[in-house]
N, CA and C of each residue as an Amber inpcrd file, in Angstrom:
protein
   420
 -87.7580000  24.9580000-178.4550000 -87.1680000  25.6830000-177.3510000
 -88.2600000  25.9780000-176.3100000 -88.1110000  26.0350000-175.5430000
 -88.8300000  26.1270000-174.0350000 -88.4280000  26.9080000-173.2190000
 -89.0220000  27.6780000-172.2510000 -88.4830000  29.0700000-171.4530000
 -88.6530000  28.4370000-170.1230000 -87.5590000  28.3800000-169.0840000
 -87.9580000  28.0000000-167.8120000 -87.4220000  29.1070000-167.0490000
 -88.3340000  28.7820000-165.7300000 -87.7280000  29.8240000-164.8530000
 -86.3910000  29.5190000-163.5880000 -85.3140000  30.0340000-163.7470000
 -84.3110000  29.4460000-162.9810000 -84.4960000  29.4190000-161.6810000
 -85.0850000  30.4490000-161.5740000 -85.3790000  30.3980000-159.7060000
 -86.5510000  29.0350000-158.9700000 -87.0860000  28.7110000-160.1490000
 -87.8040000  27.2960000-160.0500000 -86.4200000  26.4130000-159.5450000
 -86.0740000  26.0410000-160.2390000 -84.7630000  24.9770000-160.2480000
 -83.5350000  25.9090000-158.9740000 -83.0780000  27.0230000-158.7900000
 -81.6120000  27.1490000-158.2330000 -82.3760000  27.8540000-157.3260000
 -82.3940000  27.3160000-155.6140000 -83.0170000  27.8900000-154.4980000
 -82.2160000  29.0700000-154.1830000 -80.5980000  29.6270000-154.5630000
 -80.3370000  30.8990000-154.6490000 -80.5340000  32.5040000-155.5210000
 -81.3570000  32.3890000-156.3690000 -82.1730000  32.8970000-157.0490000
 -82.8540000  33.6180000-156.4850000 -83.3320000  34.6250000-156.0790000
 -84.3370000  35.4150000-154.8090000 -85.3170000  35.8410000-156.3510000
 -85.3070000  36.4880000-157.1960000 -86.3510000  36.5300000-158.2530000
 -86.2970000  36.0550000-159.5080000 -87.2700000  36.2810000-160.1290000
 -87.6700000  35.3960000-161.7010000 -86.6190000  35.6600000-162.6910000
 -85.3750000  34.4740000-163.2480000 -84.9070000  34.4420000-164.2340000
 -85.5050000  33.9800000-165.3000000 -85.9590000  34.1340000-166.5120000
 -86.2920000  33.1410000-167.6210000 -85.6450000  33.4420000-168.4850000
 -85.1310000  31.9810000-168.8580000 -84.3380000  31.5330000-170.0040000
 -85.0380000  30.3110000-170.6370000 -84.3780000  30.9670000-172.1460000
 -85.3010000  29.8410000-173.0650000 -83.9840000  28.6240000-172.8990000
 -84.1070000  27.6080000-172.9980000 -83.3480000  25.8880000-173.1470000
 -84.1290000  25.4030000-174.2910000 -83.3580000  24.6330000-174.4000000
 -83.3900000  22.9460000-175.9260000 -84.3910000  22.0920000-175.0200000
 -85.6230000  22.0360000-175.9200000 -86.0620000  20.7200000-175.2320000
 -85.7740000  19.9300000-174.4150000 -84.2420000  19.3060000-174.8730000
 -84.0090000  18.2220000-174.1680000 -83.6390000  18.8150000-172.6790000
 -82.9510000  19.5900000-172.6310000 -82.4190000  20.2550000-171.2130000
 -83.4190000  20.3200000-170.1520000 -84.3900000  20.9260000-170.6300000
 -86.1980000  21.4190000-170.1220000 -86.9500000  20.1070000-169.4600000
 -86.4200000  18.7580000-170.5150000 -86.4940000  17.5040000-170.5140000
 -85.9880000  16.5680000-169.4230000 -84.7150000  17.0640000-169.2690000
 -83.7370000  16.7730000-168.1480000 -84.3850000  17.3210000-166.9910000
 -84.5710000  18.6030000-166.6620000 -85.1270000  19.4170000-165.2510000
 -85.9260000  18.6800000-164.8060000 -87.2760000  17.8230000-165.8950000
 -88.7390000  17.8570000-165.6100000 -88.6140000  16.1560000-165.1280000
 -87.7020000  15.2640000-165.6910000 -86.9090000  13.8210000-165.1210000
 -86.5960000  14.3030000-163.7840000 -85.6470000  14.8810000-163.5450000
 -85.4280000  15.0480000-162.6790000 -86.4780000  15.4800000-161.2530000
 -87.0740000  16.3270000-161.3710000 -88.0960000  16.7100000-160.8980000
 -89.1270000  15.3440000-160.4200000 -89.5270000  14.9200000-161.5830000
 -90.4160000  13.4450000-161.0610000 -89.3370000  12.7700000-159.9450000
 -88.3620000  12.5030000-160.7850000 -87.3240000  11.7490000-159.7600000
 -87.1230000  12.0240000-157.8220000 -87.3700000  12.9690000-158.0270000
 -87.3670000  13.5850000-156.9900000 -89.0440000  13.6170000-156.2180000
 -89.3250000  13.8270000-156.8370000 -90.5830000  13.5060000-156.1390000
 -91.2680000  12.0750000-155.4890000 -90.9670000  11.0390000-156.5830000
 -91.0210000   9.9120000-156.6840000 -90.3040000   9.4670000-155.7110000
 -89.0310000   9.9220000-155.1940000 -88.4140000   9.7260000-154.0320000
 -88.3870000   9.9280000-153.0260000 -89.2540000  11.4830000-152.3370000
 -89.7330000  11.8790000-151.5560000 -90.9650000  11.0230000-151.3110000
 -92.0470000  10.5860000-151.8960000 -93.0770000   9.5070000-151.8980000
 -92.8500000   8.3840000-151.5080000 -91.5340000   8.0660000-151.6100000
 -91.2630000   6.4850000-151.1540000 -90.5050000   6.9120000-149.7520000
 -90.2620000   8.1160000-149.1600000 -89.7630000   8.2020000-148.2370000
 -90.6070000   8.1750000-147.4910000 -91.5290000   9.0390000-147.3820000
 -92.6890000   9.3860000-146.8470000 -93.5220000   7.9490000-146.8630000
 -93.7600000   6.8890000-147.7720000 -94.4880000   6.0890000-147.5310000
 -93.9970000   4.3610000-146.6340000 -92.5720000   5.0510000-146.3020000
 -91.8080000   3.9790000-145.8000000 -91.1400000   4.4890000-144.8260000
 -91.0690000   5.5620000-143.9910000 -91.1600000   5.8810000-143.0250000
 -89.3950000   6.2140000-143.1920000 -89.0860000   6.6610000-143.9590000
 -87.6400000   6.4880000-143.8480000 -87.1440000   7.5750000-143.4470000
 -87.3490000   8.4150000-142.0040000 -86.7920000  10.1380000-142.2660000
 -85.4350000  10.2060000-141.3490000 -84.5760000   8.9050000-141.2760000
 -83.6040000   8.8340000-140.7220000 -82.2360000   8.5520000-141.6280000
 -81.2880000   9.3110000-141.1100000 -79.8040000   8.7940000-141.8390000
 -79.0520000   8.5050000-140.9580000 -78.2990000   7.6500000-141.2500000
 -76.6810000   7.4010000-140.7250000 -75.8870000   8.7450000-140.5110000
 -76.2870000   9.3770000-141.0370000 -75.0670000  10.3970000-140.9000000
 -75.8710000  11.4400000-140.1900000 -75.6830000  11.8990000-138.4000000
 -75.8620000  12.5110000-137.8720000 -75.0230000  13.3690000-137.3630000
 -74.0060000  13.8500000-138.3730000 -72.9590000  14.6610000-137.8040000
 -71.8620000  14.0190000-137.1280000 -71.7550000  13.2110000-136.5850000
 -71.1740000  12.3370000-136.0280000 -69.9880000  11.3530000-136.1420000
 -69.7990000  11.7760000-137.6540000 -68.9180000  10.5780000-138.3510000
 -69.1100000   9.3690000-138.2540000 -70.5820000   8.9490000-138.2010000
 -70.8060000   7.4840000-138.4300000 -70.4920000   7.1090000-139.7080000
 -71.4010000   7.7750000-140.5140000 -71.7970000   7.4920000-141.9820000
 -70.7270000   7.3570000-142.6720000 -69.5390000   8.2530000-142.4140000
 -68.2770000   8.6920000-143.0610000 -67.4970000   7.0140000-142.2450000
 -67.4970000   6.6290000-141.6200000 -66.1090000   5.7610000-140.7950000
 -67.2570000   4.5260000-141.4350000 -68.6580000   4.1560000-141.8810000
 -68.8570000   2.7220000-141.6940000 -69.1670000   2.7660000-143.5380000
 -68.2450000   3.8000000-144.0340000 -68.2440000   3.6690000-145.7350000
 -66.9170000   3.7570000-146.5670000 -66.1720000   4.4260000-145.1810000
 -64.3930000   4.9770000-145.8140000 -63.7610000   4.4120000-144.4300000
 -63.5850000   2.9530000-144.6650000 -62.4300000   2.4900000-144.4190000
 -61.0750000   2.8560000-144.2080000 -59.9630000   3.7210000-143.1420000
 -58.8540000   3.8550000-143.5150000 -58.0350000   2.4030000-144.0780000
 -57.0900000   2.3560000-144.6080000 -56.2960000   1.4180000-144.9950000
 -54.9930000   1.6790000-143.9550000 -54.2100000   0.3370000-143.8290000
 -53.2340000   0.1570000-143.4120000 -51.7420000   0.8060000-143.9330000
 -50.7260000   1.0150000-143.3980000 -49.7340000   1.4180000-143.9010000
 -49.4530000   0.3130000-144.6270000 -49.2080000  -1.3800000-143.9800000
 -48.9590000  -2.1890000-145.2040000 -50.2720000  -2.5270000-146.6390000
 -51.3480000  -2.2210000-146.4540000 -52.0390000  -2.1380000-147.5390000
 -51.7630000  -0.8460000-148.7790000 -51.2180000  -0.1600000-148.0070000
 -51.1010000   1.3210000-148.7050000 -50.2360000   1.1070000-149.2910000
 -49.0660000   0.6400000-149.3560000 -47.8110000  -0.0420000-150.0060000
 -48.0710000  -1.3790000-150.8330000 -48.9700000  -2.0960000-150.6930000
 -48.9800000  -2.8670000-151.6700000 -49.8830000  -3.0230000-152.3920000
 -50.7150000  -1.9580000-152.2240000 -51.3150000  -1.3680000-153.4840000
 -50.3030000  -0.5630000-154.3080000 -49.6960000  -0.0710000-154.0140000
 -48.6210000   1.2250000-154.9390000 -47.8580000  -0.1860000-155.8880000
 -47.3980000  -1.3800000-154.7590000 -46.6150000  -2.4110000-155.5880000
 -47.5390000  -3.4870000-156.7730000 -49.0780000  -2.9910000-156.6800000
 -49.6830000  -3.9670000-157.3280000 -49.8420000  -2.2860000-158.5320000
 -49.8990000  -1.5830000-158.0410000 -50.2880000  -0.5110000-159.7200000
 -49.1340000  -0.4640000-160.0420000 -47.8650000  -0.3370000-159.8490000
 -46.6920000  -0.4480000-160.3190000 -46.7630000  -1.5200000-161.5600000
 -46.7460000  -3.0870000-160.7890000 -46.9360000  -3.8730000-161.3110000
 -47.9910000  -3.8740000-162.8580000 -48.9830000  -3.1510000-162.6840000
 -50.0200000  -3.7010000-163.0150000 -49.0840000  -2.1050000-164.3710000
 -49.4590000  -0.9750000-164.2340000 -48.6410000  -0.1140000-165.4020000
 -47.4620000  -0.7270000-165.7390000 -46.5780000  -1.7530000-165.5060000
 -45.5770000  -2.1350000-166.3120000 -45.8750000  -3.0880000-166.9210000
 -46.6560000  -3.7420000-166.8680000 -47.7320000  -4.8320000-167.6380000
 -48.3670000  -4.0000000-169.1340000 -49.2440000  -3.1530000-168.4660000
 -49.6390000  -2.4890000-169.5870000 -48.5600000  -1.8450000-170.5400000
 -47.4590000  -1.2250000-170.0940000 -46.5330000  -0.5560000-170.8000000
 -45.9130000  -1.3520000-171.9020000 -45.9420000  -2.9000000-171.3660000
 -45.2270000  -4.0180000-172.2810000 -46.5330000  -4.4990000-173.6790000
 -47.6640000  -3.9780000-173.3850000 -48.3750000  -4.0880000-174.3780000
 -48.2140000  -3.4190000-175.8280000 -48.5450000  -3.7930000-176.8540000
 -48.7550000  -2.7220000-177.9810000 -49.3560000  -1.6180000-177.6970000
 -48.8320000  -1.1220000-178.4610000 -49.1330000   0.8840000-178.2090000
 -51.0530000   0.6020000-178.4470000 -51.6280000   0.2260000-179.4460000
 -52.7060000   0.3010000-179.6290000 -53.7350000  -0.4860000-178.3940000
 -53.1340000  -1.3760000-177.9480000 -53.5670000  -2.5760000-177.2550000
 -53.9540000  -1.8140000-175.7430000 -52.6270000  -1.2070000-175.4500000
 -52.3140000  -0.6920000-174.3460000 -53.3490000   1.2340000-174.1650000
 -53.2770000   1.7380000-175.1660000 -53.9070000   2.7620000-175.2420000
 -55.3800000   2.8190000-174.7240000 -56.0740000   1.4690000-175.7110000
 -57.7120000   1.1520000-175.9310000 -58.1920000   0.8490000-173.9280000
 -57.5070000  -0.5120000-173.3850000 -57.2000000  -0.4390000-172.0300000
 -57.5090000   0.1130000-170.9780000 -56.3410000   0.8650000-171.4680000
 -56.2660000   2.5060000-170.5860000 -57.6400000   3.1970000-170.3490000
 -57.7870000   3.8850000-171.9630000 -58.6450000   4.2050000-171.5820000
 -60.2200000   3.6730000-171.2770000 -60.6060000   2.4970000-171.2810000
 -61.7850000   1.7580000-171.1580000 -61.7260000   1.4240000-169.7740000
 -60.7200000   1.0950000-169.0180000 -60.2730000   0.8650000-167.7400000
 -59.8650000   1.9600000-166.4520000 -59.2630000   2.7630000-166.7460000
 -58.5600000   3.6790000-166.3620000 -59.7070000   5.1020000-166.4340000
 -59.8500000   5.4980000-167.6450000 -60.4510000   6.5770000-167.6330000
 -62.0010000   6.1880000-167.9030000 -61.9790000   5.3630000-167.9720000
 -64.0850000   4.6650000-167.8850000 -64.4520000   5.1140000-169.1510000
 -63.7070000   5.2350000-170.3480000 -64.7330000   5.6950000-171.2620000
 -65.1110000   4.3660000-172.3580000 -66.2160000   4.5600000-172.4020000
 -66.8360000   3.3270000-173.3920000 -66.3530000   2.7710000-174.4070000
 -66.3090000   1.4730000-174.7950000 -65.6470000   1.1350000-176.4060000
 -66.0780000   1.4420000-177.0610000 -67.5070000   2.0830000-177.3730000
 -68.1320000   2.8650000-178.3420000 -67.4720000   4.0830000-178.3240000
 -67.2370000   4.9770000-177.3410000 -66.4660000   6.3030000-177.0580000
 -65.2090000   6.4580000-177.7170000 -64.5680000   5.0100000-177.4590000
 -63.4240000   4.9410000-177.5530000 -63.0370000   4.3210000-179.3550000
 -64.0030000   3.6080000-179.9470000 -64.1950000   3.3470000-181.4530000
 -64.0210000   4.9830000-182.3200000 -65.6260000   5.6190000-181.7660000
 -65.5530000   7.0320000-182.1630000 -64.0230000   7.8780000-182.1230000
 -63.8810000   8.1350000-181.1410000 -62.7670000   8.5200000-181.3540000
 -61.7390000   8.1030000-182.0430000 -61.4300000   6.9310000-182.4760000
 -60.4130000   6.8690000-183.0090000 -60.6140000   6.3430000-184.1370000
 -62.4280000   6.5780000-184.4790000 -62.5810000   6.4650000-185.9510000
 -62.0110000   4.8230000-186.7590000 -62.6730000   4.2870000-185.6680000
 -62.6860000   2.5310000-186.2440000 -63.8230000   2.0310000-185.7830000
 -64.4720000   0.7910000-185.7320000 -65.4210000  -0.1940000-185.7390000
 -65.4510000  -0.3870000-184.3730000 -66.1570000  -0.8950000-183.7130000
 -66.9030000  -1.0210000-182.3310000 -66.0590000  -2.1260000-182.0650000
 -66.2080000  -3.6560000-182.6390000 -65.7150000  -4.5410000-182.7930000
 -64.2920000  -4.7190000-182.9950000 -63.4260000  -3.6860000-183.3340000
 -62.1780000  -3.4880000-183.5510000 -61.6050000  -3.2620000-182.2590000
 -61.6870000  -2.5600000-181.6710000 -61.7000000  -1.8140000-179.9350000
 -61.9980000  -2.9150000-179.2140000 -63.3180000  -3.5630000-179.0330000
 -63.6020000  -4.5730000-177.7810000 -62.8000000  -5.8800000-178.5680000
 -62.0620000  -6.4480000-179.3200000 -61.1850000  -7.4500000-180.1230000
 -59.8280000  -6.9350000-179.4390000 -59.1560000  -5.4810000-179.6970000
 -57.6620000  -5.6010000-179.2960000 -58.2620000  -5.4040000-177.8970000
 -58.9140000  -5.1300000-176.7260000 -59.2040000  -4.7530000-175.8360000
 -59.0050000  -5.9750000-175.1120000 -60.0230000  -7.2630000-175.4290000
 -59.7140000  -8.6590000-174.8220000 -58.8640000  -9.6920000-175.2580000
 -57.7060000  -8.7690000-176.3110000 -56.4910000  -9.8580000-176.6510000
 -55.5140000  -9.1410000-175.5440000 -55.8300000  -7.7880000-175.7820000
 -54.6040000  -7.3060000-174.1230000 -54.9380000  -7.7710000-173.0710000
 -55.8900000  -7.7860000-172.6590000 -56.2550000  -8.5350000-171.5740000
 -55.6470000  -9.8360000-170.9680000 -55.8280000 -10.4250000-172.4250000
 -55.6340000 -12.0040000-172.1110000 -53.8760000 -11.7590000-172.5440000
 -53.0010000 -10.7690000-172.6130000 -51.9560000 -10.6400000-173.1180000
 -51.3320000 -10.4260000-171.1020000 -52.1280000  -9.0450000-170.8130000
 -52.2260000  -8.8990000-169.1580000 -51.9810000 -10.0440000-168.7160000
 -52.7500000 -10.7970000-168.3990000 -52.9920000 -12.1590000-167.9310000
 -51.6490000 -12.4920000-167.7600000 -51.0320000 -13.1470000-169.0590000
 -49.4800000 -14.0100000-168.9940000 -48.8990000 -12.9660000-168.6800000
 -48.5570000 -11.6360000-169.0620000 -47.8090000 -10.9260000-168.3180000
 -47.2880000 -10.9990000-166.9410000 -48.5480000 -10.8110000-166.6870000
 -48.3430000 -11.2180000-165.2850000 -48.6680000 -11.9180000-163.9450000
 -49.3790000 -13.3600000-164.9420000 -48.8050000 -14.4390000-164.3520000
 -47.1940000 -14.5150000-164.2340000 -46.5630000 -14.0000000-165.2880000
 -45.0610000 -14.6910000-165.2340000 -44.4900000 -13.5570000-163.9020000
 -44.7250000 -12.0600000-163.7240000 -44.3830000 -11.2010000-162.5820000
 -44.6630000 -11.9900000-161.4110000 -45.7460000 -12.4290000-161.1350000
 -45.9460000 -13.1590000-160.1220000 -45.4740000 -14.1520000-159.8000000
């Protein structure tokens, strides 16, 4: 365990908190910290003290694209599409998917949890896939 001081780390802090943290946490701050520094150094040594984003809504309009009213609609008709595809899958097939796709969590994450083999998960994962596929080739 390790004692840091919070007002080091949180610039709203006006005086000395210390709290003890887990190594690793203490570990995390002090990464971070290099990181940051290390980045300020390459700013400073590359002259970089300019951004795109001067208030102005540059930065925001040449990164966020509005979309079209007809793009906006056929995206809704391609996730439509694309959840009734999945829905026609096996419950297990369709679940693993989901969540590896959908909610980003890892096939290791997703093994753990459901308390099977690594290899079990990424196996039904790229038979749905390739199940996806003819699905909906034939929708199309």
């Amino acid at each position: 365990m390790k004692v840091i001081n919070l007002r080091d780390i949180y610039p709203h802090y006006t005086q000395d908190c210390f709290v003890e943290v887990t190594d690793e946490v203490a570990d995390l701050f002090s990464e971070f910290d290099r990181k940051e520094a290390a980045y300020r150094l390459r700013t400073y040594r590359h002259k970089a003290y300019y951004s795109l984003d001067r208030n102005d809504g540059i930065e925001h309009e040449a990164l966020f694209v509005a979309l079209s009213p007809h793009d906006l609609y056929e995206r809704k008709v391609t996730m439509q599409e694309l959840h009734a595809a999945i829905s026609r899958l096996p419950d297990k097939q369709a679940k693993r998917i989901y969540a590896h796709f959908i909610l980003g969590m890892t096939k290791k994450d997703i093994a753990r949890a459901e308390g099977v083999h690594e290899k079990v998960v990424r196996v039904a994962i790229e038979r749905g896939l390739r199940s996806l596929e003819k699905i909906l080739k034939k929708v199309l």
